[in-house]
mmCIF file of C-alpha atoms in Angstrom:
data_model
loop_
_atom_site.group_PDB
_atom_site.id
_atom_site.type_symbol
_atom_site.label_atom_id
_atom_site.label_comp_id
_atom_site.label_asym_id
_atom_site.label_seq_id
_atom_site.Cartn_x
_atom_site.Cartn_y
_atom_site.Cartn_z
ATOM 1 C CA UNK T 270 -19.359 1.933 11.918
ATOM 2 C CA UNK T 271 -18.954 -0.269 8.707
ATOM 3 C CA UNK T 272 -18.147 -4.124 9.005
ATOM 4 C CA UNK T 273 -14.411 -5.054 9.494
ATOM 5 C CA UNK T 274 -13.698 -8.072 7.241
ATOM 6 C CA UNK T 275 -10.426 -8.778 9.045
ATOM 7 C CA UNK T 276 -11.571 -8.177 12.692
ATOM 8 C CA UNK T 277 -8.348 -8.359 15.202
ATOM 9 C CA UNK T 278 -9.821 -8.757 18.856
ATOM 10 C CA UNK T 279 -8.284 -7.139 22.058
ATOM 11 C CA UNK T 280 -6.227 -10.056 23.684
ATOM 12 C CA UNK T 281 -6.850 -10.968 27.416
ATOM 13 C CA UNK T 282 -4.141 -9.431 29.477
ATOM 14 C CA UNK T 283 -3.174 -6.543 27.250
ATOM 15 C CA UNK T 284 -3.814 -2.962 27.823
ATOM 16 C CA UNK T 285 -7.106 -1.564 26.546
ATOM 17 C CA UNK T 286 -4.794 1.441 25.367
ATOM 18 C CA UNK T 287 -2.857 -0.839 22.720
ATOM 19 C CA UNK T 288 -4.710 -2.330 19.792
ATOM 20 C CA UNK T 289 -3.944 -4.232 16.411
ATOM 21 C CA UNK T 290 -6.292 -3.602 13.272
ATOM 22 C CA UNK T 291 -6.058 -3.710 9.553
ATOM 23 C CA UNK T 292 -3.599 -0.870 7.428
ATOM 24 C CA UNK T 293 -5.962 2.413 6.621
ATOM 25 C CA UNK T 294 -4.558 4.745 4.189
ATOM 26 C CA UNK T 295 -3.860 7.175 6.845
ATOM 27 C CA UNK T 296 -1.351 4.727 7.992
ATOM 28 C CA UNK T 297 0.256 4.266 5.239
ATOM 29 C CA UNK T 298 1.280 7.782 4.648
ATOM 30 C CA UNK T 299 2.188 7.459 8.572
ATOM 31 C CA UNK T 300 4.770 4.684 7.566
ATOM 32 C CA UNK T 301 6.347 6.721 4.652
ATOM 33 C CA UNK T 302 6.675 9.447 6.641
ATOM 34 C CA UNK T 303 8.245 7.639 9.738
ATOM 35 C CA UNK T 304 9.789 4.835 8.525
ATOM 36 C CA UNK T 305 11.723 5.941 5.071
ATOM 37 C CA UNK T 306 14.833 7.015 6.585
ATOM 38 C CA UNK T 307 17.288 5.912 9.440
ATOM 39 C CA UNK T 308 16.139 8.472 12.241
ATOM 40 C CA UNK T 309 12.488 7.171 11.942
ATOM 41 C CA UNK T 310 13.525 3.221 11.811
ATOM 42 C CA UNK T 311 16.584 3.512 14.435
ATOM 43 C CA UNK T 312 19.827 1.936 13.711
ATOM 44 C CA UNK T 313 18.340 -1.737 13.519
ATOM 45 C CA UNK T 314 15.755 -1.447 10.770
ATOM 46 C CA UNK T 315 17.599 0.815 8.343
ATOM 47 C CA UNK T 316 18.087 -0.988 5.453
ATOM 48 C CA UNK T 317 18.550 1.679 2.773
ATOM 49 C CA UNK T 318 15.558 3.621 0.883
ATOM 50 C CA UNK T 319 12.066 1.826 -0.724
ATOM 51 C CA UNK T 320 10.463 2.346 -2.922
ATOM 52 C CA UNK T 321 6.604 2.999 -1.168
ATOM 53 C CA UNK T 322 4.518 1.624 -4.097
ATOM 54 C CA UNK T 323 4.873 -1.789 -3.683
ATOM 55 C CA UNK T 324 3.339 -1.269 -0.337
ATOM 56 C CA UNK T 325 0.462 0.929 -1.642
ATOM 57 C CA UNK T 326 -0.251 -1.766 -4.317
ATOM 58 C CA UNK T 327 -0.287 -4.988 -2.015
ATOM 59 C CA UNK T 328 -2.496 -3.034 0.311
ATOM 60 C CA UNK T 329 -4.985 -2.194 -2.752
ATOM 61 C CA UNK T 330 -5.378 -5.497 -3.892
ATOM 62 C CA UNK T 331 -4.955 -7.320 -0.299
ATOM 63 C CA UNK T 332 -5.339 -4.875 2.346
ATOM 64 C CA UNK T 333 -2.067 -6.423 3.380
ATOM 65 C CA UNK T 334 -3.817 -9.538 4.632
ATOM 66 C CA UNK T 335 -3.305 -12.992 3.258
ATOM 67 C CA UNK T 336 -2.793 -16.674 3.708
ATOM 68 C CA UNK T 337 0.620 -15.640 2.938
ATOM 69 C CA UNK T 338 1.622 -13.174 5.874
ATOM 70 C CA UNK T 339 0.606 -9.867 6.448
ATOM 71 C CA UNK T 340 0.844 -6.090 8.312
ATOM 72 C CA UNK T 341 -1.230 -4.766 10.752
ATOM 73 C CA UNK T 342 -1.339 -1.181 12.562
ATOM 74 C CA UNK T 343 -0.384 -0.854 16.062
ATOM 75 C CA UNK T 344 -2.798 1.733 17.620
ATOM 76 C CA UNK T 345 -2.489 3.447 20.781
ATOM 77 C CA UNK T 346 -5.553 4.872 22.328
ATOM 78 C CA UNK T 347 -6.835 4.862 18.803
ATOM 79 C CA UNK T 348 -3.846 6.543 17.619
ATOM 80 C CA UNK T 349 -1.636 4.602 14.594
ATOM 81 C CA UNK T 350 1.864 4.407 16.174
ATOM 82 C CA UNK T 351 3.625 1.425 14.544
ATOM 83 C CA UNK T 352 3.262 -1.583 12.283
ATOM 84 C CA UNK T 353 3.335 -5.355 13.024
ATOM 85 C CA UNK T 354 4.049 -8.051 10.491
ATOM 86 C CA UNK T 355 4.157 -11.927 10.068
ATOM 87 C CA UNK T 356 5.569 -13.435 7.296
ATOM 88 C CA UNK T 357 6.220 -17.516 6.461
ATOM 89 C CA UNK T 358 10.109 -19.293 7.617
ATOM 90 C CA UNK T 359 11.734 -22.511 6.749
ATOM 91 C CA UNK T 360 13.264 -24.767 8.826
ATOM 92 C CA UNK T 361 13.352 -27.136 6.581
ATOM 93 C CA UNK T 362 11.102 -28.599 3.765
ATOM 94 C CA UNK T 363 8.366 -25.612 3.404
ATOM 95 C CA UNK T 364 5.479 -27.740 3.751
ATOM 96 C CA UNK T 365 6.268 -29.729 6.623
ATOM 97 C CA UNK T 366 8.253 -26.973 8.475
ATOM 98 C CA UNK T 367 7.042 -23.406 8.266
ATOM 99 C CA UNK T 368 6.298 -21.174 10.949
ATOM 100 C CA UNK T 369 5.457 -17.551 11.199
ATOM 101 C CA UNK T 370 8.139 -14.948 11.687
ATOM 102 C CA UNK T 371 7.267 -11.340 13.607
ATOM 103 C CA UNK T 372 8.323 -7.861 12.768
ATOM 104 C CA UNK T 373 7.795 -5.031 14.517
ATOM 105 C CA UNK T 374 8.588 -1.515 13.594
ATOM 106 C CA UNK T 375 7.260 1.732 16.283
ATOM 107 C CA UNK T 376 7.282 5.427 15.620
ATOM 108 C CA UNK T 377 10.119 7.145 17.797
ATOM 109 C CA UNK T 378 7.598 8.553 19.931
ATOM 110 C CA UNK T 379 5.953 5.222 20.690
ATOM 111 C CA UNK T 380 9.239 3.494 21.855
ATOM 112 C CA UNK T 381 10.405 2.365 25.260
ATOM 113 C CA UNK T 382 6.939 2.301 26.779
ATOM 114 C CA UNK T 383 5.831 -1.085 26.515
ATOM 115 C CA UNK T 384 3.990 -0.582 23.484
ATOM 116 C CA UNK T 385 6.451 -2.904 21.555
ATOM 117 C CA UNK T 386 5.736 -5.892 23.879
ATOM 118 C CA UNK T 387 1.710 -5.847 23.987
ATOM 119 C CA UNK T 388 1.873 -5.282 20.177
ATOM 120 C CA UNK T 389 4.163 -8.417 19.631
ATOM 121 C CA UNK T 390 1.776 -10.110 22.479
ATOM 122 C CA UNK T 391 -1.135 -9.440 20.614
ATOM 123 C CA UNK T 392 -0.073 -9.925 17.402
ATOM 124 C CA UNK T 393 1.294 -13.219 19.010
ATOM 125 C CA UNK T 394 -2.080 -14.608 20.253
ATOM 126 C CA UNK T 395 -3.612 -13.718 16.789
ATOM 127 C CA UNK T 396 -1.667 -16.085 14.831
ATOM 128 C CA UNK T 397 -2.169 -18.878 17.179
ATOM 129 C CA UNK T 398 -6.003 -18.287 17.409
ATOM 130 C CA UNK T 399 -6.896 -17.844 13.742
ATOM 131 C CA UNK T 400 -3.720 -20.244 12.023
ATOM 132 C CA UNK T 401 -2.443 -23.231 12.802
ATOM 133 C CA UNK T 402 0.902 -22.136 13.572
ATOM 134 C CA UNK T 403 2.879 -24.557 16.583
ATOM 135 C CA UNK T 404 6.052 -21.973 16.595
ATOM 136 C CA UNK T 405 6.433 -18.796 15.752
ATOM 137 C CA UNK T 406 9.619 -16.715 15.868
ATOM 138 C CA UNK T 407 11.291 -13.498 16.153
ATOM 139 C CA UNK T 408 14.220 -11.891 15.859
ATOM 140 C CA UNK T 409 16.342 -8.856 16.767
ATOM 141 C CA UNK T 410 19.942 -7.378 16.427
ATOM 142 C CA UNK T 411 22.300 -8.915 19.064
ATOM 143 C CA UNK T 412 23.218 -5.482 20.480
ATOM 144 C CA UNK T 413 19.060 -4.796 20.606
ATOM 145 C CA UNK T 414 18.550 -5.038 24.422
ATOM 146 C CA UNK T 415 15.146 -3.044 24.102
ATOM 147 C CA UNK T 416 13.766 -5.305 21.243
ATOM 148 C CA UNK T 417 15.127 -8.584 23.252
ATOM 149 C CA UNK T 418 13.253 -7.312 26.964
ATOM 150 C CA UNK T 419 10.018 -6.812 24.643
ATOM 151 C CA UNK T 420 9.894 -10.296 23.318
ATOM 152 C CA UNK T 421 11.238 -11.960 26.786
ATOM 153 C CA UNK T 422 7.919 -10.140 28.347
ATOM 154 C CA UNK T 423 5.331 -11.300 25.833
ATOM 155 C CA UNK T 424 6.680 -14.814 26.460
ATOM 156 C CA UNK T 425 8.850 -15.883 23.649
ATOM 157 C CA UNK T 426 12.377 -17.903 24.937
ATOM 158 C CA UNK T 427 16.130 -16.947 23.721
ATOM 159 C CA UNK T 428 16.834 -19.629 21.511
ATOM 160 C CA UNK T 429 20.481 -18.580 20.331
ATOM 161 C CA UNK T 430 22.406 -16.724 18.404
ATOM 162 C CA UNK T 431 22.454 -16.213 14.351
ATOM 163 C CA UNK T 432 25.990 -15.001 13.363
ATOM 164 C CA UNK T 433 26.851 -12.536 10.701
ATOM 165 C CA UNK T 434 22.446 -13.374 9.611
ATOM 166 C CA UNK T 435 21.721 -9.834 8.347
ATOM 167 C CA UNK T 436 23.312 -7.373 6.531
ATOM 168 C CA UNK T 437 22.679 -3.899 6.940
ATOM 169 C CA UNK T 438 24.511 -0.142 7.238
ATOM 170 C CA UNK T 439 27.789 -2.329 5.079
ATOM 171 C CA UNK T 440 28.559 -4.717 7.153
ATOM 172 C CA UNK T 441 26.895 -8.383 8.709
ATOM 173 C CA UNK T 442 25.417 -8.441 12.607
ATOM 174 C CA UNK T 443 24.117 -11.097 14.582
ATOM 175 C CA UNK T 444 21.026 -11.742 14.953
ATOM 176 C CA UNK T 445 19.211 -13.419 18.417
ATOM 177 C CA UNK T 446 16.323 -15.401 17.897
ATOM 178 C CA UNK T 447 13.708 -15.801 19.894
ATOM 179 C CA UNK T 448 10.361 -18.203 19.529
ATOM 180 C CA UNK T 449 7.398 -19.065 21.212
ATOM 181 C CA UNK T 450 5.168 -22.544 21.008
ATOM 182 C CA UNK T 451 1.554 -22.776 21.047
ATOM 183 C CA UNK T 452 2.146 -24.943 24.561
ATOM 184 C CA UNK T 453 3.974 -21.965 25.752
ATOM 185 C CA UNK T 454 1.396 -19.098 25.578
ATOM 186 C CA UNK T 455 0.196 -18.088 29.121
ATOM 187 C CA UNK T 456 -3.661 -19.139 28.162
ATOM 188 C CA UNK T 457 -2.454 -22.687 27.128
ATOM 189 C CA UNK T 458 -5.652 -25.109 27.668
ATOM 190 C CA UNK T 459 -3.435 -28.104 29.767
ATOM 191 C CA UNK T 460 -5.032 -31.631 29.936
#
């Protein structure tokens, strides 16, 4: 098996059936496939067609893995079903106070079983182990139940809500956002 330059362990607690690792190819023709129309993405992630070579040329040059953010595949018993991202927020000036923000997007198939939640989990415990990140955050569509159970479950708190924050399908929704602190996460070293 070759070296992995961007290894992604199994986190403690998890399933050994759920796994995060870096983009292949494969997956990206998974992702075009699944997730370039609104029955593949669901009613809260359609946000019109893309154009798939921006994609194809970040993960040439970057493997979709930076200091910037990235995207890694969610696998399930080896098996590419979704996508997780992380990407940089302001709440306020960006070099005093960034965090990471999560996005999560499953094949049809893959939804409702819990998958969702041990991804975000995982993908969770990541940026905490390998950054120096103190929050990060999430966010769903307020009429998302599914989406909100997930991140309750892998720990993250209901913060609020975000009115008209997102437009999509021609018209604004609200938005709940959830976060987590590094003094939150269940394996928290205490003093």
């Amino acid at each position: 098996m070759p070296h992995d330059p961007h290894p992604v362990p199994h986190v403690h607690g998890a399933p050994d059936d759920v796994t995060l690792r870096p983009v292949s190819d494969d997956d990206l023709d998974l992702f075009e496939r699944e997730f370039s129309d609104p029955q593949g993405v669901g009613p809260h992630q359609w946000f019109g067609f893309r154009s798939p070579v921006d994609l194809r040329r970040r993960h040439a040059k970057t493997g979709l893995l930076g200091p910037d953010g990235g995207m890694l595949s969610v696998a399930e018993n080896g098996a590419t079903v979704g996508r997780v991202e992380w990407f940089p927020s302001t709440w306020g000036r960006p070099d005093t106070s960034t965090c990471w923000s999560l996005a999560i997007g499953l094949v049809p198939t893959a939804q409702g079983q819990g998958i969702g939640t041990h991804a975000q989990s995982l993908l969770t415990d990541y940026l905490f182990d390998h950054t120096r990140a103190v929050r990060i955050q999430a966010w769903t569509d307020r009429t998302n139940l599914a989406e909100q159970r997930a991140l309750e479950k892998a720990g993250f708190v209901k913060e609020g809500v975000l009115r008209c924050a997102q437009w999509r399908g021609g018209r604004w929704h609200d938005q709940v956002l959830f976060a987590m602190l590094r003094a939150e996460r269940s394996d928290a070293e205490t003093d």
